[in-house]
PDB file of C-alpha atoms in Angstrom:
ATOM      1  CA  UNK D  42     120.365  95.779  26.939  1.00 42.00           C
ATOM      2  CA  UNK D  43     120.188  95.228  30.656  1.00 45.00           C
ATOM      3  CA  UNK D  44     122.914  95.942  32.957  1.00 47.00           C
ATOM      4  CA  UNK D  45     123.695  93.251  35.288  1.00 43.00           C
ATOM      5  CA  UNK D  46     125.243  93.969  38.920  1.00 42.00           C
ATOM      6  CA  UNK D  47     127.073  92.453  41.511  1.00 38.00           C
ATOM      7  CA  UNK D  48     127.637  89.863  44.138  1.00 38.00           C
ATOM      8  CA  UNK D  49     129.579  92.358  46.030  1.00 38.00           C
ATOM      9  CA  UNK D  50     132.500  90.709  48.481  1.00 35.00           C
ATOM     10  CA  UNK D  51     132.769  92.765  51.426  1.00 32.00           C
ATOM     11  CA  UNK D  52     133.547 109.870  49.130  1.00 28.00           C
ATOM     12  CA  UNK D  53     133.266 113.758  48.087  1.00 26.00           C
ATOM     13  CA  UNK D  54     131.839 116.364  50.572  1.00 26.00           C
ATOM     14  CA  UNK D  55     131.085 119.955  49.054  1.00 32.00           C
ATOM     15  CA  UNK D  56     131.957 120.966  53.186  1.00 34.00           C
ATOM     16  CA  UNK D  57     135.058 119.218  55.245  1.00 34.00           C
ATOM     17  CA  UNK D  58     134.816 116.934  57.952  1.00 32.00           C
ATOM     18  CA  UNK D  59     134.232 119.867  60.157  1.00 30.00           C
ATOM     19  CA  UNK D  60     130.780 119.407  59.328  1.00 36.00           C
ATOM     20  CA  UNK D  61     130.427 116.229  61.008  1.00 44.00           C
ATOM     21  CA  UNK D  62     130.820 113.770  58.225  1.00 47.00           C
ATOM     22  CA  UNK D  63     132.940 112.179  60.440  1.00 42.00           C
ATOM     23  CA  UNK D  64     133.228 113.503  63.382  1.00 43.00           C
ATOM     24  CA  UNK D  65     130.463 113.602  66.046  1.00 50.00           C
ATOM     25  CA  UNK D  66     129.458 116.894  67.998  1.00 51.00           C
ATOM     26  CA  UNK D  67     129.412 118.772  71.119  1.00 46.00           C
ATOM     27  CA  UNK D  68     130.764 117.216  74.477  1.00 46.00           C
ATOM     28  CA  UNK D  69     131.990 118.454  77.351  1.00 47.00           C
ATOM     29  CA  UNK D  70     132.862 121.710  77.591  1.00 46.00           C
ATOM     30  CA  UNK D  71     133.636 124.009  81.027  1.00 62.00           C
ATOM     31  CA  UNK D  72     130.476 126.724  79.351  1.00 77.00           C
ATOM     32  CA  UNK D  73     128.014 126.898  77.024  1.00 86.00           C
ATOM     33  CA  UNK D  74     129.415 125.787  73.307  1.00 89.00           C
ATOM     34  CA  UNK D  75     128.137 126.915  70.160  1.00 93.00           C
ATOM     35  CA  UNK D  76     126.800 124.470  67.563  1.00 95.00           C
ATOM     36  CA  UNK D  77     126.457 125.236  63.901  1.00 96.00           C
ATOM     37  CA  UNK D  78     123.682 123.835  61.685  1.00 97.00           C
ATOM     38  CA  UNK D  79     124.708 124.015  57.612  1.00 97.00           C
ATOM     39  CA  UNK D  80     123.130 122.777  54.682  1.00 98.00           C
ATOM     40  CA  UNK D  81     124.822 120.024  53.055  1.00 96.00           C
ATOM     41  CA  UNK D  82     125.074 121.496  49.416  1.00 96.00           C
ATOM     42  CA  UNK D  83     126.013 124.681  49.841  1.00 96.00           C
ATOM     43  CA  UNK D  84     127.193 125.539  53.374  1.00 96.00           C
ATOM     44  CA  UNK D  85     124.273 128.018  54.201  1.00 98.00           C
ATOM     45  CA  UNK D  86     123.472 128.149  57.885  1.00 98.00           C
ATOM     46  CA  UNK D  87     119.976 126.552  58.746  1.00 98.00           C
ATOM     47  CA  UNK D  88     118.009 128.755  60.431  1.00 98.00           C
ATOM     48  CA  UNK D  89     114.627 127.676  62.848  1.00 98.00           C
ATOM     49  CA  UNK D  90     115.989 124.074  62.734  1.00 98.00           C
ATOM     50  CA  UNK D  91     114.344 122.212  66.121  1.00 98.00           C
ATOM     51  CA  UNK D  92     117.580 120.638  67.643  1.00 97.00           C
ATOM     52  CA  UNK D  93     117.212 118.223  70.872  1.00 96.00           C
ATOM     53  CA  UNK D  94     120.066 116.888  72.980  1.00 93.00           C
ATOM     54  CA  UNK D  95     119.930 115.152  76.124  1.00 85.00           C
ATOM     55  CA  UNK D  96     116.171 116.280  76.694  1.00 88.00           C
ATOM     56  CA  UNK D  97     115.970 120.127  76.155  1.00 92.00           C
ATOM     57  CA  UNK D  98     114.738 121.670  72.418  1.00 96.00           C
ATOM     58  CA  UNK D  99     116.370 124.602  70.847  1.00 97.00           C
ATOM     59  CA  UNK D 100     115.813 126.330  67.774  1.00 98.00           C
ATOM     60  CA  UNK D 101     118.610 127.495  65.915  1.00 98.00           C
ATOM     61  CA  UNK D 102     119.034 131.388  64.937  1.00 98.00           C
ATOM     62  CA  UNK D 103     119.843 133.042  61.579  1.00 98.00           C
ATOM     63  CA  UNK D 104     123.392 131.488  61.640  1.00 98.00           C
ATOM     64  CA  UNK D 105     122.274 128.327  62.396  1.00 98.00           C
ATOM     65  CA  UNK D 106     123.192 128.219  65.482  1.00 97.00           C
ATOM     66  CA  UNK D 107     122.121 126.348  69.163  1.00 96.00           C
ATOM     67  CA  UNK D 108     124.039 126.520  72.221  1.00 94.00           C
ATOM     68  CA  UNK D 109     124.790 123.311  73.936  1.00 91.00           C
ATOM     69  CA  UNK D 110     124.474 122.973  77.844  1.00 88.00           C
ATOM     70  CA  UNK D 111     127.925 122.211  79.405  1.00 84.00           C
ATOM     71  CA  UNK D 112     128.818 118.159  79.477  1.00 82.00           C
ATOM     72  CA  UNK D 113     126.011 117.986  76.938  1.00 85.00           C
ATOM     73  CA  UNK D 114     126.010 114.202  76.205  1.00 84.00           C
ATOM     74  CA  UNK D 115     123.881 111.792  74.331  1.00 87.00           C
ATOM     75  CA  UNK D 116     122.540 112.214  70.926  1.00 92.00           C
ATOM     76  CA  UNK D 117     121.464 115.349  68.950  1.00 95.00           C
ATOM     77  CA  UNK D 118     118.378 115.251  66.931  1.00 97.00           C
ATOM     78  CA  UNK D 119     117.888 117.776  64.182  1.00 98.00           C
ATOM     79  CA  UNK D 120     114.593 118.085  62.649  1.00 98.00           C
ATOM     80  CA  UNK D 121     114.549 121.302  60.009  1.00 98.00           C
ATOM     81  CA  UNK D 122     112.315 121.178  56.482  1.00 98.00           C
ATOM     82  CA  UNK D 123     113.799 120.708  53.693  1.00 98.00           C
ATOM     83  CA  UNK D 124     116.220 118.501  54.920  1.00 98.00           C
ATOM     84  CA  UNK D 125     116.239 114.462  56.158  1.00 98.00           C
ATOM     85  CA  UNK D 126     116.111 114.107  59.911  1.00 98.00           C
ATOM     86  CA  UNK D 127     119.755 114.067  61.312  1.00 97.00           C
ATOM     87  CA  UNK D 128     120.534 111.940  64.287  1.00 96.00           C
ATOM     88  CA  UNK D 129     124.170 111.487  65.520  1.00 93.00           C
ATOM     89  CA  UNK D 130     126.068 111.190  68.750  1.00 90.00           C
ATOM     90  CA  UNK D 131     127.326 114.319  70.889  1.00 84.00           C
ATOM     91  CA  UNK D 132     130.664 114.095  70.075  1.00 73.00           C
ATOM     92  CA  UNK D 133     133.893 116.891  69.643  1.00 52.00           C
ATOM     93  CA  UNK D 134     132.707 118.984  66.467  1.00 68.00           C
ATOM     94  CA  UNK D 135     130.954 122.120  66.094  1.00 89.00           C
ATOM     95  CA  UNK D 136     128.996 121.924  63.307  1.00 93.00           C
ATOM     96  CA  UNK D 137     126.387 119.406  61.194  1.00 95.00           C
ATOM     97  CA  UNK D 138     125.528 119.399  57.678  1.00 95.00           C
ATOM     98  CA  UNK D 139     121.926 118.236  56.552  1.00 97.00           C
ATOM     99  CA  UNK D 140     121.014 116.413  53.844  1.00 98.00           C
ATOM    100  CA  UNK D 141     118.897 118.681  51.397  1.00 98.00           C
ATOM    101  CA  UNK D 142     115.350 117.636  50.136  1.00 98.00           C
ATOM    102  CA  UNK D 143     113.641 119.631  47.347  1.00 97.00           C
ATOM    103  CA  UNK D 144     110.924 118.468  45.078  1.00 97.00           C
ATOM    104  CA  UNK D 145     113.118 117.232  42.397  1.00 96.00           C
ATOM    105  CA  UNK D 146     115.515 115.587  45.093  1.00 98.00           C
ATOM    106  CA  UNK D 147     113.250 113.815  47.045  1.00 97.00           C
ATOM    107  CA  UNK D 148     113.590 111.320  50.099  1.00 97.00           C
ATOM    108  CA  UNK D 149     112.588 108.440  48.022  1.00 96.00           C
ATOM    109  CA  UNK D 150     115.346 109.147  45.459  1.00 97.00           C
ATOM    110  CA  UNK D 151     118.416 109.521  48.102  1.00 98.00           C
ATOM    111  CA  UNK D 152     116.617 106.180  49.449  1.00 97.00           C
ATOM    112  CA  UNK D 153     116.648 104.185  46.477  1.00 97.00           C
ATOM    113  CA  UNK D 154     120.364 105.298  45.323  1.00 97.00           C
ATOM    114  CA  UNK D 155     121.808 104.905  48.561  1.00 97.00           C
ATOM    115  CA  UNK D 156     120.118 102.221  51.108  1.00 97.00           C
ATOM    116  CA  UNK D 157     117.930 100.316  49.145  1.00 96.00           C
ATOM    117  CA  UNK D 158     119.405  96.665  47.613  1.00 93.00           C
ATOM    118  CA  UNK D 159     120.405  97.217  44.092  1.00 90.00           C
ATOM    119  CA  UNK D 160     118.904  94.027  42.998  1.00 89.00           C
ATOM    120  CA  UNK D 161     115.249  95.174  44.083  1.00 90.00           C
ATOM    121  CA  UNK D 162     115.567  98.384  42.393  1.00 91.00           C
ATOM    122  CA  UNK D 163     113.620  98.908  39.078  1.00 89.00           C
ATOM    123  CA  UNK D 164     111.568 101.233  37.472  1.00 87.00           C
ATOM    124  CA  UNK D 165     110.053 101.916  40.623  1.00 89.00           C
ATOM    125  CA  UNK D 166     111.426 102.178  44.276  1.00 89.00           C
ATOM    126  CA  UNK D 167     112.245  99.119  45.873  1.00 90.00           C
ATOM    127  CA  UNK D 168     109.897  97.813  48.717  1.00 92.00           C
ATOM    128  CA  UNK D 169     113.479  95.791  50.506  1.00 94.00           C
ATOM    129  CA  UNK D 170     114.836  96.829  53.821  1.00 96.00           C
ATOM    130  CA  UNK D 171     117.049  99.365  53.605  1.00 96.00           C
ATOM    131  CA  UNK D 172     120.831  98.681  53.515  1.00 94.00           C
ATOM    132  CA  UNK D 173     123.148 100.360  55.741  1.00 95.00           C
ATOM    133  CA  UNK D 174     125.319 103.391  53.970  1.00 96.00           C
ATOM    134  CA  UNK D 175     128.863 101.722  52.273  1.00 95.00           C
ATOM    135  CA  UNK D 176     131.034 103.824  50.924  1.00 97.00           C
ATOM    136  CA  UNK D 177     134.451 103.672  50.258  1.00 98.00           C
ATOM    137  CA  UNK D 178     136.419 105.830  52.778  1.00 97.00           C
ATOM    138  CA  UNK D 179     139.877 106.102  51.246  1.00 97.00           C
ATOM    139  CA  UNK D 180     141.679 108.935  49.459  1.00 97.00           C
ATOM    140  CA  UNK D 181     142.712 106.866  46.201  1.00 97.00           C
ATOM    141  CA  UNK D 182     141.290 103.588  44.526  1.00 98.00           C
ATOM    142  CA  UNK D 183     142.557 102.341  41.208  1.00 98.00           C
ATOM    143  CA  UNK D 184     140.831 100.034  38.738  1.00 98.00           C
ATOM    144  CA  UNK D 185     143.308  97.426  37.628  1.00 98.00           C
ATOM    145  CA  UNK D 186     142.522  95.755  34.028  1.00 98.00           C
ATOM    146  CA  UNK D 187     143.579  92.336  33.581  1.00 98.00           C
ATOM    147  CA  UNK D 188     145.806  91.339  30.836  1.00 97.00           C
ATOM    148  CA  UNK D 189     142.857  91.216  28.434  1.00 96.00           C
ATOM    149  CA  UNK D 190     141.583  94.349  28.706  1.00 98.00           C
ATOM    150  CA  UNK D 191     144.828  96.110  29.200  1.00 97.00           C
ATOM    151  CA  UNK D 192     145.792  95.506  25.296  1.00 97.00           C
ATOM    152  CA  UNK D 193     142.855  96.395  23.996  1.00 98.00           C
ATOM    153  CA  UNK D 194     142.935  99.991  23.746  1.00 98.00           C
ATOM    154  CA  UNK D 195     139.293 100.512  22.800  1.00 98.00           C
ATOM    155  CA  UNK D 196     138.678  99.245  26.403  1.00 98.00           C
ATOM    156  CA  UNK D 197     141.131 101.409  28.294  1.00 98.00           C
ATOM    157  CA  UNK D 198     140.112 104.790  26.232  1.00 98.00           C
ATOM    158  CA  UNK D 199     136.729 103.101  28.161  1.00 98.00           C
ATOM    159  CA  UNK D 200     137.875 103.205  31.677  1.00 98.00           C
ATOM    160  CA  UNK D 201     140.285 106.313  31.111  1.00 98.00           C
ATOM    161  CA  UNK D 202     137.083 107.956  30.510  1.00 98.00           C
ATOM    162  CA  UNK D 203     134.475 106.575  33.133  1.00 98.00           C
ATOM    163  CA  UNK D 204     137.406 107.169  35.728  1.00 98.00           C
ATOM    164  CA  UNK D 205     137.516 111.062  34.493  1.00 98.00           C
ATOM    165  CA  UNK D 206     133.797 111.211  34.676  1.00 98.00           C
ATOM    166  CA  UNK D 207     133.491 109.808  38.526  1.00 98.00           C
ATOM    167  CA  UNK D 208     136.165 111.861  39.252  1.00 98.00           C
ATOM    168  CA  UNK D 209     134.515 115.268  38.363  1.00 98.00           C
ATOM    169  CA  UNK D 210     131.558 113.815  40.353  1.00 97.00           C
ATOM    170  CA  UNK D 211     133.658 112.918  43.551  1.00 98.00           C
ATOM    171  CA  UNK D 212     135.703 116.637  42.890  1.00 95.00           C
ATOM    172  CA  UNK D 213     138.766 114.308  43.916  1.00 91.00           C
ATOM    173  CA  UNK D 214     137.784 114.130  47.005  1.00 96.00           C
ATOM    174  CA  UNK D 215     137.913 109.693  46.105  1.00 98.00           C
ATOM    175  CA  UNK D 216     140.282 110.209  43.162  1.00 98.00           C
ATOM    176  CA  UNK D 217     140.164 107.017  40.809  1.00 98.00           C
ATOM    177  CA  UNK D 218     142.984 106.201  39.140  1.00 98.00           C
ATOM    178  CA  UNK D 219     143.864 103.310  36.497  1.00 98.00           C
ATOM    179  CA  UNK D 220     146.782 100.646  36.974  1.00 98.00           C
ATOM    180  CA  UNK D 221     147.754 101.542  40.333  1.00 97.00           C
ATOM    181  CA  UNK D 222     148.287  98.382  41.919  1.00 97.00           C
ATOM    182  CA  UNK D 223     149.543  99.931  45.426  1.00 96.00           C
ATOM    183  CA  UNK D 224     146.070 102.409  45.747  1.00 97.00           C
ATOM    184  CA  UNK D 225     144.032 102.149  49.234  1.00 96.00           C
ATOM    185  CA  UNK D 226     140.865 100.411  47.264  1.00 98.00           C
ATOM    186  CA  UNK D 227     141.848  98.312  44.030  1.00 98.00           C
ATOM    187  CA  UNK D 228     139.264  97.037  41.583  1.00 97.00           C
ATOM    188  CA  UNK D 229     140.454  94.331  39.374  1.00 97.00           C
ATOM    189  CA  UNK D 230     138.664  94.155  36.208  1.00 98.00           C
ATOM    190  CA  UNK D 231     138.433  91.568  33.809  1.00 97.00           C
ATOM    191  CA  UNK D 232     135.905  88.906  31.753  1.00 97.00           C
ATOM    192  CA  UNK D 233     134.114  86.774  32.979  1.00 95.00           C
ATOM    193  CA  UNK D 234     130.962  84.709  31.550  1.00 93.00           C
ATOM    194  CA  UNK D 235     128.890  85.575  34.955  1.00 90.00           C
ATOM    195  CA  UNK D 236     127.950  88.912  33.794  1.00 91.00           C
ATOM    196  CA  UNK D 237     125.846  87.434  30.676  1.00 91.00           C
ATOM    197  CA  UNK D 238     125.565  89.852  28.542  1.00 91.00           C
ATOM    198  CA  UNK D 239     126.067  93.117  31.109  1.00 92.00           C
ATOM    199  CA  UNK D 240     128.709  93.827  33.623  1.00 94.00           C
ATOM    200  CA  UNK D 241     129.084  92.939  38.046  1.00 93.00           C
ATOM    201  CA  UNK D 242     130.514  94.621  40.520  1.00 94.00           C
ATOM    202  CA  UNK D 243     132.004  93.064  43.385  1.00 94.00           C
ATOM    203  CA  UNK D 244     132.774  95.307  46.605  1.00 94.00           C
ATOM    204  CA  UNK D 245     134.796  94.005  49.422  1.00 95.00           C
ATOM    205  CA  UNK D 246     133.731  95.703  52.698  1.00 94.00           C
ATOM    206  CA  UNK D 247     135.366  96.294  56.127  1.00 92.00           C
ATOM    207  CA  UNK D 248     133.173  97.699  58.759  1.00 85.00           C
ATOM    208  CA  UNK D 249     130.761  99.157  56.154  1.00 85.00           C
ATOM    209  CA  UNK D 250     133.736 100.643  54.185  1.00 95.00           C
ATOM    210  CA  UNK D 251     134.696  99.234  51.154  1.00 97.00           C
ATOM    211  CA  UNK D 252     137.754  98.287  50.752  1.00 96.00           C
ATOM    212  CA  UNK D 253     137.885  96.735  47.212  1.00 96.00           C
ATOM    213  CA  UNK D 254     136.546  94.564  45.095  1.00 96.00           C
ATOM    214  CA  UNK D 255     136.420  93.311  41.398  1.00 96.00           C
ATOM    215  CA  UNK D 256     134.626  94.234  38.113  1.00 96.00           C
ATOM    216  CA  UNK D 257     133.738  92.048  35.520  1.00 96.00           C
ATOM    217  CA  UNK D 258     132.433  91.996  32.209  1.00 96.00           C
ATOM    218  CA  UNK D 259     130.276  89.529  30.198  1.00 96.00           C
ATOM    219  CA  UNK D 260     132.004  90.993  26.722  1.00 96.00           C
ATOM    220  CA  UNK D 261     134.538  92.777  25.346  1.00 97.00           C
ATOM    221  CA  UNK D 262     131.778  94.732  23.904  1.00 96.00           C
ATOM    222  CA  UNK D 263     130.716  95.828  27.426  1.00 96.00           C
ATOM    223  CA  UNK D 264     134.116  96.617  28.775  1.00 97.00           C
ATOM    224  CA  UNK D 265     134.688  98.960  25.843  1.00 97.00           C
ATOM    225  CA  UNK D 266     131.214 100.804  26.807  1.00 96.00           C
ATOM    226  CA  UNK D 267     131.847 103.993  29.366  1.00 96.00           C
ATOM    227  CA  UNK D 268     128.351 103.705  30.178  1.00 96.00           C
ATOM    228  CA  UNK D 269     128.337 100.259  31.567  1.00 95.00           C
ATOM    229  CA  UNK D 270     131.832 101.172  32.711  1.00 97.00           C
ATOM    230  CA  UNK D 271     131.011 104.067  34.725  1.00 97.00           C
ATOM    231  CA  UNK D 272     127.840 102.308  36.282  1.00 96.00           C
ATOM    232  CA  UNK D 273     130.088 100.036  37.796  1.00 96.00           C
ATOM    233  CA  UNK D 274     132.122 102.601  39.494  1.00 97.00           C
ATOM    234  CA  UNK D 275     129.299 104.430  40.864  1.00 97.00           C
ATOM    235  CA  UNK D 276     128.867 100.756  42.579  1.00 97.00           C
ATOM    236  CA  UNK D 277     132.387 100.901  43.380  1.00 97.00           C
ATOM    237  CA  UNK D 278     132.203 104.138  45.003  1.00 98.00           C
ATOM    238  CA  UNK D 279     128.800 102.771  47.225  1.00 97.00           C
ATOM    239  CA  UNK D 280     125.848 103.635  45.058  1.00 97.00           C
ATOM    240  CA  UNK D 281     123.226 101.484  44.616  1.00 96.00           C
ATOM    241  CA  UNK D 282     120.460 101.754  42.069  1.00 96.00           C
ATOM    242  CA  UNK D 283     118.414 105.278  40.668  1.00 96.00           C
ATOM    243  CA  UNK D 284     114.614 104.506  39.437  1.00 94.00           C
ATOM    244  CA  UNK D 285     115.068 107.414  37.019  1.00 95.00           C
ATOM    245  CA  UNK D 286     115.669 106.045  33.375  1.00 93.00           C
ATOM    246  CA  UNK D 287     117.940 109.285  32.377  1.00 94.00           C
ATOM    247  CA  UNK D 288     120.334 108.437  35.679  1.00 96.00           C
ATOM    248  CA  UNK D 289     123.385 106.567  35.193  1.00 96.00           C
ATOM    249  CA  UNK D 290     123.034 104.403  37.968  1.00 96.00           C
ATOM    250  CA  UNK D 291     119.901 103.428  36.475  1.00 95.00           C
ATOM    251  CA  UNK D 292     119.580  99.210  36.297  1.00 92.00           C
ATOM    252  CA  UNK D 293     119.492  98.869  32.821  1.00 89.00           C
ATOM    253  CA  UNK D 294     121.960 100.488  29.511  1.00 80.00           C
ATOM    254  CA  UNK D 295     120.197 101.615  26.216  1.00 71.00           C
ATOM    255  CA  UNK D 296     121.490 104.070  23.411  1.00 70.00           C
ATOM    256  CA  UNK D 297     119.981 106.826  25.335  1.00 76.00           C
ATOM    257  CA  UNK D 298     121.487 106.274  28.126  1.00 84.00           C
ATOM    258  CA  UNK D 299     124.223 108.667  29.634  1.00 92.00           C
ATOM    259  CA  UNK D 300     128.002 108.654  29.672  1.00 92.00           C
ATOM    260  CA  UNK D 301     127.520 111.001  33.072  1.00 96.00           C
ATOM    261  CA  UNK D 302     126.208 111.794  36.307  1.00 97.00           C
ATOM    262  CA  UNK D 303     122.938 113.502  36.517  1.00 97.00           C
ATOM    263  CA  UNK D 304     123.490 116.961  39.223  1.00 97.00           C
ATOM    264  CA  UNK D 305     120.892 114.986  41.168  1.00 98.00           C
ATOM    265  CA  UNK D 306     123.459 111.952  41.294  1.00 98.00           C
ATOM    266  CA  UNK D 307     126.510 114.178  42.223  1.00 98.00           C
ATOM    267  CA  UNK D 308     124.689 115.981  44.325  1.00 98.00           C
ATOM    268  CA  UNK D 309     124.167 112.270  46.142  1.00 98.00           C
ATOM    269  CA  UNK D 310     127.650 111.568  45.558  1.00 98.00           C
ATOM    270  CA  UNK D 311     128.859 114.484  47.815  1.00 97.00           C
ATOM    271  CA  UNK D 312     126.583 114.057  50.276  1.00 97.00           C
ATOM    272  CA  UNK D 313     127.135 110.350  50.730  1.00 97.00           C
ATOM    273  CA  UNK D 314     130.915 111.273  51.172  1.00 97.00           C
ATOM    274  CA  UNK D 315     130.204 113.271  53.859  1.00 94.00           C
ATOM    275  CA  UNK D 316     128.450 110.307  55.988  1.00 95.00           C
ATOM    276  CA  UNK D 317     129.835 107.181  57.757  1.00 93.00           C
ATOM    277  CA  UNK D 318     129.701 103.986  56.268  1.00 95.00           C
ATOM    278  CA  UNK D 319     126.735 102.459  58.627  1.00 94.00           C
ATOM    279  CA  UNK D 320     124.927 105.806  58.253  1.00 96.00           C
ATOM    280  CA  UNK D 321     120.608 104.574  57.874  1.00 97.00           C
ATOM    281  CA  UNK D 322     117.788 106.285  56.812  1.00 97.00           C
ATOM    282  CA  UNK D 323     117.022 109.232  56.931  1.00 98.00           C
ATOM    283  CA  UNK D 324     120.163 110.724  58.452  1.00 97.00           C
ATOM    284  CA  UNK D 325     121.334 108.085  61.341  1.00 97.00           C
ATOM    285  CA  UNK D 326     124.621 107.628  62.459  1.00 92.00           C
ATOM    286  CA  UNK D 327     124.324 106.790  66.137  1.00 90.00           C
ATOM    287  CA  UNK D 328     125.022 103.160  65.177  1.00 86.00           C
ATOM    288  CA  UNK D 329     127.378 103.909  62.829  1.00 80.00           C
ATOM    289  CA  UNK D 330     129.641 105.172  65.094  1.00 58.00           C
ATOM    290  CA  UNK D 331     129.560 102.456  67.408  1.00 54.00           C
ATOM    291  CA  UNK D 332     131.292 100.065  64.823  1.00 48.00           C
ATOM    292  CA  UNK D 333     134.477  98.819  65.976  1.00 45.00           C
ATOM    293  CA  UNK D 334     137.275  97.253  63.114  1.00 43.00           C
ATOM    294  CA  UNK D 335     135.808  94.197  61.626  1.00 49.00           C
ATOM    295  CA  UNK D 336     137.206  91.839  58.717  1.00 53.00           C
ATOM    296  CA  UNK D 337     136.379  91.690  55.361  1.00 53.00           C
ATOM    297  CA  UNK D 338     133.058  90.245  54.417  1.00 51.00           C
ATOM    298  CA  UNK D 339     130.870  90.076  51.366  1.00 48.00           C
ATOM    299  CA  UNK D 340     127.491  91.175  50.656  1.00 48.00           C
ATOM    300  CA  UNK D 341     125.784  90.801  47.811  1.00 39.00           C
ATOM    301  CA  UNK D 342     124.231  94.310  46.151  1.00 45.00           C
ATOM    302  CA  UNK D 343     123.787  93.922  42.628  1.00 47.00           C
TER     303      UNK D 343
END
């Protein structure tokens, strides 16, 4: 039974904002100022990273740590294995996390669920342009079920369910809530013959944020299934497509499918929540934080 995605109309972080997720780092300073390098997951230091800013190298000790030359300015490059390539603006914060790679988490697999075009993603990784980072960037969003779905309590068990499960894989830090009409990102959800025989998402974006959107389902059948349902709130949240057939953000729903995020998708999950929508890959926000406030616009994702 294949899942079918979205014309789209257009985060968690195991560490704070401290660690650059949205803030850039260094900047003037009247003496030397520390910077911190930390691993994304878990908030180890990084030692013998190579960091470059505004020409000169450093390598950072055993508490991940460079000092930056006073009125350091331009962009910091941090290059460290086991972790993507971070470039990002010098900026007021102290610290960077990095975006772990291991052999089971590869660089291919954070590509495909995060940058690639969900319509080009298969059983194997997609050969598209990569796709800017979208995310959404508020505190609450709320999935709002048309009249419909909203007396059929086989469907809303459904959705109570999928809304737990993203929820546990967010750790609140986007909290999903049903109904709530007044949340910073609403979903409305409803049928609609479009999605065949599967289910679409539809984000709304603002500057590479996304700001809402719509869900839609081809049956009643569908919007009663948590698996399809929680698919389509991984899209809501801003992930695209996983080639791995056991991932629930694979493209396609079968009886072995799951009714929950894989570690290797929450572990994606947090990381992309600590990044700014416009982030590329590898690790590159220099653009990203160049964005000024745009209106809405759609893109399509699938």
């Amino acid at each position: 039974m294949a899942r079918r995605k979205a014309l789209l109309a257009g985060g968690l972080a195991l560490l704070g904002c401290a660690c650059n997720g949205g803030t850039p780092v260094g900047g003037p300073t009247s003496g030397p100022r520390p910077l911190t390098l930390v691993s994304g997951d878990d908030g180890h230091p990084v030692a013998g990273a190579s960091v470059s800013v505004g020409g000169a190298t450093m390598t950072s000790d055993a508490q991940g740590r460079v000092m930056l030359a006073p009125g350091a300015a331009g962009d910091v490059e941090v290059l460290a294995d086991g972790f993507l390539l971070r470039q990002t603006p010098v900026g007021s914060g102290d610290s960077i996390a990095l975006w772990p790679v291991r052999p089971q988490y590869p660089g291919a697999y954070i590509r495909d669920l995060i940058y690639k075009p969900s319509p080009s993603t298969r059983e194997i990784s997609s050969a598209e342009p990569d796709e800017p980072l979208m995310r959404v960037t508020a505190g609450r969003a709320s999935v709002v079920l048309a009249s419909e779905l909203q007396s059929d309590q086989r469907i809303v068990a459904a959705h109570d369910q999928a809304i737990a499960e993203i929820n546990r894989a967010t750790q609140g830090r986007v909290l999903f809530t049903r109904g709530d009409a007044a949340a910073d990102v609403v979903f409305r959800a409803g049928l609609d013959d479009a999605a065949g025989a599967g289910a679409l998402a539809y984000r709304t974006l603002r500057s590479g944020a996304i700001v809402g959107g719509r869900i839609v389902y081809g049956s009643r059948a569908v919007a009663r299934d948590v698996r399809y349902v929680a698919h389509e709130l991984g899209h809501a949240l801003g992930l695209q497509h996983s080639t791995v057939r056991s991932d629930m953000m694979y493209f396609a729903a079968g009886s072995a499918s799951p009714e929950a995020f894989t570690s290797n998708e929450r572990l994606t999950i947090a990381l992309l929540l600590q990044r700014r929508p416009g982030n590329r890959f590898p690790d590159d926000d220099r653009s990203a934080w160049a964005h000024g406030a745009a209106g809405a616009v759609s893109v399509a994702v699938d």
